[in-house]
mmCIF file of C-alpha atoms in Angstrom:
data_model
loop_
_atom_site.group_PDB
_atom_site.id
_atom_site.type_symbol
_atom_site.label_atom_id
_atom_site.label_comp_id
_atom_site.label_asym_id
_atom_site.label_seq_id
_atom_site.Cartn_x
_atom_site.Cartn_y
_atom_site.Cartn_z
ATOM 1 C CA GLU A 1 -106.112 68.249 -71.475
ATOM 2 C CA ALA A 2 -102.400 67.918 -72.189
ATOM 3 C CA GLY A 3 -101.079 64.494 -73.027
ATOM 4 C CA VAL A 4 -97.939 62.800 -71.848
ATOM 5 C CA THR A 5 -94.915 64.882 -72.724
ATOM 6 C CA GLN A 6 -91.282 63.840 -72.949
ATOM 7 C CA PHE A 7 -88.075 65.800 -73.157
ATOM 8 C CA PRO A 8 -85.865 65.871 -75.102
ATOM 9 C CA SER A 9 -87.307 64.485 -78.307
ATOM 10 C CA HIS A 10 -83.844 63.493 -79.495
ATOM 11 C CA SER A 11 -80.517 63.073 -77.744
ATOM 12 C CA VAL A 12 -77.174 62.170 -79.268
ATOM 13 C CA ILE A 13 -74.378 61.414 -76.823
ATOM 14 C CA GLU A 14 -71.087 59.615 -76.789
ATOM 15 C CA LYS A 15 -70.439 56.344 -75.072
ATOM 16 C CA GLY A 16 -69.630 56.911 -71.434
ATOM 17 C CA GLN A 17 -71.613 60.105 -71.100
ATOM 18 C CA THR A 18 -74.699 60.602 -68.972
ATOM 19 C CA VAL A 19 -78.172 61.377 -70.252
ATOM 20 C CA THR A 20 -81.337 62.205 -68.364
ATOM 21 C CA LEU A 21 -84.744 61.781 -69.952
ATOM 22 C CA ARG A 22 -87.836 63.426 -68.546
ATOM 23 C CA CYS A 23 -91.479 62.450 -68.650
ATOM 24 C CA ASP A 24 -94.464 64.516 -67.577
ATOM 25 C CA PRO A 25 -97.570 62.345 -67.246
ATOM 26 C CA ILE A 26 -101.139 63.408 -67.771
ATOM 27 C CA SER A 27 -102.248 65.447 -64.794
ATOM 28 C CA GLY A 28 -103.843 63.269 -62.142
ATOM 29 C CA HIS A 29 -102.366 60.016 -63.423
ATOM 30 C CA ASP A 30 -100.741 58.153 -60.569
ATOM 31 C CA ASN A 31 -99.322 55.382 -62.747
ATOM 32 C CA LEU A 32 -96.255 56.145 -64.798
ATOM 33 C CA TYR A 33 -94.428 53.643 -66.997
ATOM 34 C CA TRP A 34 -91.192 53.625 -68.942
ATOM 35 C CA TYR A 35 -90.707 51.474 -72.026
ATOM 36 C CA ARG A 36 -87.913 51.170 -74.554
ATOM 37 C CA ARG A 37 -87.768 50.138 -78.181
ATOM 38 C CA VAL A 38 -84.394 49.146 -79.513
ATOM 39 C CA MET A 39 -84.216 49.335 -83.310
ATOM 40 C CA GLY A 40 -85.859 46.384 -84.963
ATOM 41 C CA LYS A 41 -87.187 44.974 -81.707
ATOM 42 C CA GLU A 42 -90.433 45.139 -79.816
ATOM 43 C CA ILE A 43 -91.313 47.781 -77.253
ATOM 44 C CA LYS A 44 -90.216 46.485 -73.857
ATOM 45 C CA PHE A 45 -91.322 47.410 -70.375
ATOM 46 C CA LEU A 46 -88.725 48.998 -68.107
ATOM 47 C CA LEU A 47 -90.545 50.011 -64.943
ATOM 48 C CA HIS A 48 -93.747 51.190 -63.329
ATOM 49 C CA PHE A 49 -94.302 53.892 -60.710
ATOM 50 C CA VAL A 50 -97.394 54.328 -58.606
ATOM 51 C CA LYS A 51 -97.105 57.892 -57.426
ATOM 52 C CA GLU A 52 -93.509 58.135 -56.224
ATOM 53 C CA SER A 53 -93.063 54.435 -55.468
ATOM 54 C CA LYS A 54 -91.539 51.891 -57.807
ATOM 55 C CA GLN A 55 -94.187 49.228 -58.277
ATOM 56 C CA ASP A 56 -92.207 47.092 -60.694
ATOM 57 C CA GLU A 57 -88.701 47.644 -62.023
ATOM 58 C CA SER A 58 -88.181 44.159 -63.382
ATOM 59 C CA GLY A 59 -87.503 45.437 -66.904
ATOM 60 C CA MET A 60 -84.602 47.727 -66.057
ATOM 61 C CA PRO A 61 -81.614 46.397 -68.014
ATOM 62 C CA ASN A 62 -78.896 46.999 -65.412
ATOM 63 C CA ASN A 63 -77.740 49.373 -62.708
ATOM 64 C CA ARG A 64 -76.651 52.008 -65.221
ATOM 65 C CA PHE A 65 -80.321 52.976 -65.421
ATOM 66 C CA LEU A 66 -81.888 54.974 -62.612
ATOM 67 C CA ALA A 67 -85.487 56.155 -62.598
ATOM 68 C CA GLU A 68 -86.980 58.589 -60.150
ATOM 69 C CA ARG A 69 -90.325 60.184 -59.597
ATOM 70 C CA THR A 70 -89.917 62.611 -56.759
ATOM 71 C CA GLY A 71 -93.213 63.980 -55.496
ATOM 72 C CA GLY A 72 -95.186 61.646 -57.683
ATOM 73 C CA THR A 73 -95.378 64.025 -60.629
ATOM 74 C CA TYR A 74 -92.804 63.977 -63.410
ATOM 75 C CA SER A 75 -90.234 61.232 -63.751
ATOM 76 C CA THR A 76 -86.647 61.113 -64.916
ATOM 77 C CA LEU A 77 -84.690 58.231 -66.362
ATOM 78 C CA LYS A 78 -80.939 58.579 -66.126
ATOM 79 C CA VAL A 79 -78.471 56.451 -68.024
ATOM 80 C CA GLN A 80 -74.963 56.602 -66.579
ATOM 81 C CA PRO A 81 -72.644 55.767 -68.236
ATOM 82 C CA ALA A 82 -74.351 55.248 -71.582
ATOM 83 C CA GLU A 83 -73.354 52.321 -73.777
ATOM 84 C CA LEU A 84 -73.929 51.743 -77.482
ATOM 85 C CA GLU A 85 -76.672 49.191 -76.817
ATOM 86 C CA ASP A 86 -78.702 51.794 -74.930
ATOM 87 C CA SER A 87 -79.649 53.458 -78.215
ATOM 88 C CA GLY A 88 -83.338 53.336 -78.952
ATOM 89 C CA VAL A 89 -86.600 55.129 -78.367
ATOM 90 C CA TYR A 90 -87.669 55.556 -74.763
ATOM 91 C CA PHE A 91 -91.401 55.863 -74.241
ATOM 92 C CA CYS A 92 -93.244 57.048 -71.201
ATOM 93 C CA ALA A 93 -96.870 56.237 -70.512
ATOM 94 C CA SER A 94 -99.314 57.128 -67.784
ATOM 95 C CA SER A 95 -102.678 55.967 -66.535
ATOM 96 C CA GLN A 96 -105.132 56.662 -63.771
ATOM 97 C CA VAL A 97 -105.411 54.219 -60.919
ATOM 98 C CA PRO A 98 -108.202 52.203 -62.437
ATOM 99 C CA PRO A 99 -110.919 49.950 -61.245
ATOM 100 C CA ALA A 100 -109.369 46.520 -61.123
ATOM 101 C CA GLY A 101 -108.384 45.249 -64.527
ATOM 102 C CA THR A 102 -109.095 48.331 -66.619
ATOM 103 C CA ASP A 103 -105.742 50.083 -66.845
ATOM 104 C CA THR A 104 -105.366 52.018 -70.099
ATOM 105 C CA GLN A 105 -102.000 53.578 -70.739
ATOM 106 C CA TYR A 106 -101.474 56.771 -72.739
ATOM 107 C CA PHE A 107 -98.116 57.221 -74.363
ATOM 108 C CA GLY A 108 -95.831 60.149 -74.893
ATOM 109 C CA PRO A 109 -93.992 60.842 -78.153
ATOM 110 C CA GLY A 110 -90.821 59.166 -77.005
ATOM 111 C CA THR A 111 -87.192 60.246 -76.733
ATOM 112 C CA ARG A 112 -84.878 58.929 -79.426
ATOM 113 C CA LEU A 113 -81.499 58.261 -77.815
ATOM 114 C CA THR A 114 -78.457 57.671 -79.963
ATOM 115 C CA VAL A 115 -75.210 56.628 -78.291
ATOM 116 C CA LEU A 116 -72.140 56.973 -80.514
ATOM 117 C CA ALA B 1 -91.456 32.070 -72.802
ATOM 118 C CA GLN B 2 -94.605 34.166 -72.756
ATOM 119 C CA SER B 3 -94.870 36.353 -75.821
ATOM 120 C CA VAL B 4 -96.980 38.374 -78.206
ATOM 121 C CA SER B 5 -96.657 37.575 -81.903
ATOM 122 C CA GLN B 6 -97.663 39.750 -84.803
ATOM 123 C CA HIS B 7 -97.736 37.744 -87.973
ATOM 124 C CA ASN B 8 -96.570 40.323 -90.467
ATOM 125 C CA HIS B 9 -93.772 42.838 -90.142
ATOM 126 C CA HIS B 10 -94.666 44.746 -93.307
ATOM 127 C CA VAL B 11 -97.932 44.998 -95.211
ATOM 128 C CA ILE B 12 -98.444 46.966 -98.409
ATOM 129 C CA LEU B 13 -101.908 47.412 -99.811
ATOM 130 C CA SER B 14 -103.948 49.748 -101.976
ATOM 131 C CA GLU B 15 -106.581 52.196 -100.825
ATOM 132 C CA ALA B 16 -110.008 50.595 -100.361
ATOM 133 C CA ALA B 17 -108.472 47.168 -99.728
ATOM 134 C CA SER B 18 -109.362 45.310 -96.569
ATOM 135 C CA LEU B 19 -106.802 44.981 -93.793
ATOM 136 C CA GLU B 20 -106.362 42.242 -91.242
ATOM 137 C CA LEU B 21 -103.422 42.129 -88.867
ATOM 138 C CA GLY B 22 -102.873 39.041 -86.801
ATOM 139 C CA CYS B 23 -101.924 38.981 -83.137
ATOM 140 C CA ASN B 24 -101.439 35.913 -80.961
ATOM 141 C CA TYR B 25 -100.300 35.718 -77.379
ATOM 142 C CA SER B 26 -99.137 32.904 -75.188
ATOM 143 C CA TYR B 27 -100.474 33.866 -71.745
ATOM 144 C CA GLY B 28 -102.868 31.316 -70.318
ATOM 145 C CA GLY B 29 -104.821 33.396 -67.840
ATOM 146 C CA THR B 30 -106.968 36.485 -68.006
ATOM 147 C CA VAL B 31 -105.575 39.208 -70.235
ATOM 148 C CA ASN B 32 -106.409 42.717 -71.307
ATOM 149 C CA LEU B 33 -105.730 43.349 -74.976
ATOM 150 C CA PHE B 34 -104.859 46.481 -76.903
ATOM 151 C CA TRP B 35 -104.007 47.718 -80.346
ATOM 152 C CA TYR B 36 -101.930 50.869 -80.576
ATOM 153 C CA VAL B 37 -101.001 52.797 -83.712
ATOM 154 C CA GLN B 38 -98.097 55.103 -84.437
ATOM 155 C CA TYR B 39 -98.603 57.387 -87.427
ATOM 156 C CA PRO B 40 -95.464 58.850 -89.009
ATOM 157 C CA GLY B 41 -93.979 61.477 -86.730
ATOM 158 C CA GLN B 42 -96.590 60.989 -84.044
ATOM 159 C CA HIS B 43 -96.801 59.205 -80.722
ATOM 160 C CA LEU B 44 -98.414 55.880 -79.942
ATOM 161 C CA GLN B 45 -102.193 56.193 -79.854
ATOM 162 C CA LEU B 46 -104.750 53.740 -78.562
ATOM 163 C CA LEU B 47 -106.867 52.270 -81.366
ATOM 164 C CA LEU B 48 -109.012 49.948 -79.276
ATOM 165 C CA LYS B 49 -108.987 47.733 -76.218
ATOM 166 C CA TYR B 50 -110.629 44.632 -74.833
ATOM 167 C CA PHE B 51 -111.171 44.032 -71.144
ATOM 168 C CA SER B 52 -114.246 41.812 -71.019
ATOM 169 C CA GLY B 53 -117.682 41.329 -72.553
ATOM 170 C CA ASP B 54 -118.389 41.368 -76.283
ATOM 171 C CA PRO B 55 -115.320 39.873 -77.974
ATOM 172 C CA LEU B 56 -115.819 42.085 -81.016
ATOM 173 C CA VAL B 57 -114.601 45.550 -80.126
ATOM 174 C CA LYS B 58 -114.802 48.662 -82.192
ATOM 175 C CA GLY B 59 -112.186 51.384 -82.075
ATOM 176 C CA ILE B 60 -111.426 54.686 -83.673
ATOM 177 C CA LYS B 61 -111.155 55.347 -87.418
ATOM 178 C CA GLY B 62 -113.254 52.334 -88.415
ATOM 179 C CA PHE B 63 -111.020 49.689 -86.878
ATOM 180 C CA GLU B 64 -112.314 46.655 -85.037
ATOM 181 C CA ALA B 65 -110.754 43.628 -83.411
ATOM 182 C CA GLU B 66 -112.016 40.229 -82.409
ATOM 183 C CA PHE B 67 -110.880 38.378 -79.315
ATOM 184 C CA ILE B 68 -110.947 34.612 -79.803
ATOM 185 C CA LYS B 69 -110.010 33.112 -76.464
ATOM 186 C CA SER B 70 -109.627 29.558 -77.750
ATOM 187 C CA LYS B 71 -107.102 30.723 -80.311
ATOM 188 C CA PHE B 72 -105.323 33.223 -78.038
ATOM 189 C CA SER B 73 -105.828 35.761 -80.794
ATOM 190 C CA PHE B 74 -106.835 39.399 -81.097
ATOM 191 C CA ASN B 75 -106.800 40.252 -84.785
ATOM 192 C CA LEU B 76 -107.289 43.781 -86.039
ATOM 193 C CA ARG B 77 -109.450 44.533 -89.073
ATOM 194 C CA LYS B 78 -110.569 47.402 -91.228
ATOM 195 C CA PRO B 79 -112.847 46.775 -94.206
ATOM 196 C CA SER B 80 -111.517 49.587 -96.407
ATOM 197 C CA VAL B 81 -108.221 51.339 -95.737
ATOM 198 C CA GLN B 82 -107.249 54.855 -96.623
ATOM 199 C CA TRP B 83 -103.883 56.368 -97.394
ATOM 200 C CA SER B 84 -103.998 57.988 -93.948
ATOM 201 C CA ASP B 85 -103.926 54.525 -92.336
ATOM 202 C CA THR B 86 -100.253 54.256 -93.230
ATOM 203 C CA ALA B 87 -98.660 53.658 -89.844
ATOM 204 C CA GLU B 88 -97.087 51.094 -87.566
ATOM 205 C CA TYR B 89 -99.538 48.976 -85.595
ATOM 206 C CA PHE B 90 -98.761 47.315 -82.276
ATOM 207 C CA CYS B 91 -100.627 44.609 -80.460
ATOM 208 C CA ALA B 92 -100.176 44.679 -76.680
ATOM 209 C CA VAL B 93 -101.208 42.349 -73.904
ATOM 210 C CA ASN B 94 -101.541 43.034 -70.205
ATOM 211 C CA PRO B 95 -101.486 39.705 -68.356
ATOM 212 C CA MET B 96 -103.660 40.182 -65.326
ATOM 213 C CA THR B 97 -101.345 38.572 -62.796
ATOM 214 C CA THR B 98 -100.177 40.063 -59.531
ATOM 215 C CA ASP B 99 -96.616 40.420 -60.768
ATOM 216 C CA SER B 100 -97.550 41.747 -64.209
ATOM 217 C CA TRP B 101 -100.275 44.251 -63.440
ATOM 218 C CA GLY B 102 -99.792 47.261 -65.664
ATOM 219 C CA LYS B 103 -96.892 45.734 -67.574
ATOM 220 C CA LEU B 104 -97.761 45.773 -71.270
ATOM 221 C CA GLN B 105 -96.146 43.128 -73.448
ATOM 222 C CA PHE B 106 -95.914 44.279 -77.048
ATOM 223 C CA GLY B 107 -95.664 42.506 -80.343
ATOM 224 C CA ALA B 108 -92.898 43.528 -82.728
ATOM 225 C CA GLY B 109 -95.198 45.831 -84.683
ATOM 226 C CA THR B 110 -96.523 45.741 -88.249
ATOM 227 C CA GLN B 111 -95.621 48.504 -90.659
ATOM 228 C CA VAL B 112 -98.612 49.134 -92.922
ATOM 229 C CA VAL B 113 -98.204 51.142 -96.110
ATOM 230 C CA VAL B 114 -101.320 52.130 -98.031
ATOM 231 C CA THR B 115 -100.713 53.217 -101.613
ATOM 232 C CA PRO B 116 -103.049 55.631 -103.408
#
């Protein structure tokens, strides 16, 4: 079974440009999460999809970030326009809809975003 | 503020030494607890998890962790480390509240280096 995949693995862009990150969850996983780790800091939650619906987007930093999950399969995270402080590693994770209280998330390799 | 604390940012030890990594959290209610590991160049992998039951949980690669509810702790241990255990280790907490379901809160991570 394939794991969570993310594309690209690295992206270097200039301030003001747009970048779109993609995540393909494990097949059959309805839950999809985005997290971000800024250098030297902890991994922080961004948002949570259940199928195509946003369950929780309380961690999204501002309106320059837009996440979508059309059709409930893969998800994209767009940053427009990118700022220097957006640099970091963006992780995607997925999980099955679990019995109550047993959610286990499986992570992708991450996308390292560098904004110059 | 609610948080997850990992006591050490960097640990260096020799092969065959014992390892213990501390993790404390500040959530007062029911929590699910996880340890993830990121080996160099690889993605985050689940080491072990605690949902309920026996507070001593065993994970992959000889790791175990003990949940002590009264101390809000979930420390990770391995009796004898190998060079291949060199990695970054993350403690994560899922507070089981209606507005936090699925949202993992991570500690800052502990970089462990095992010398031959």
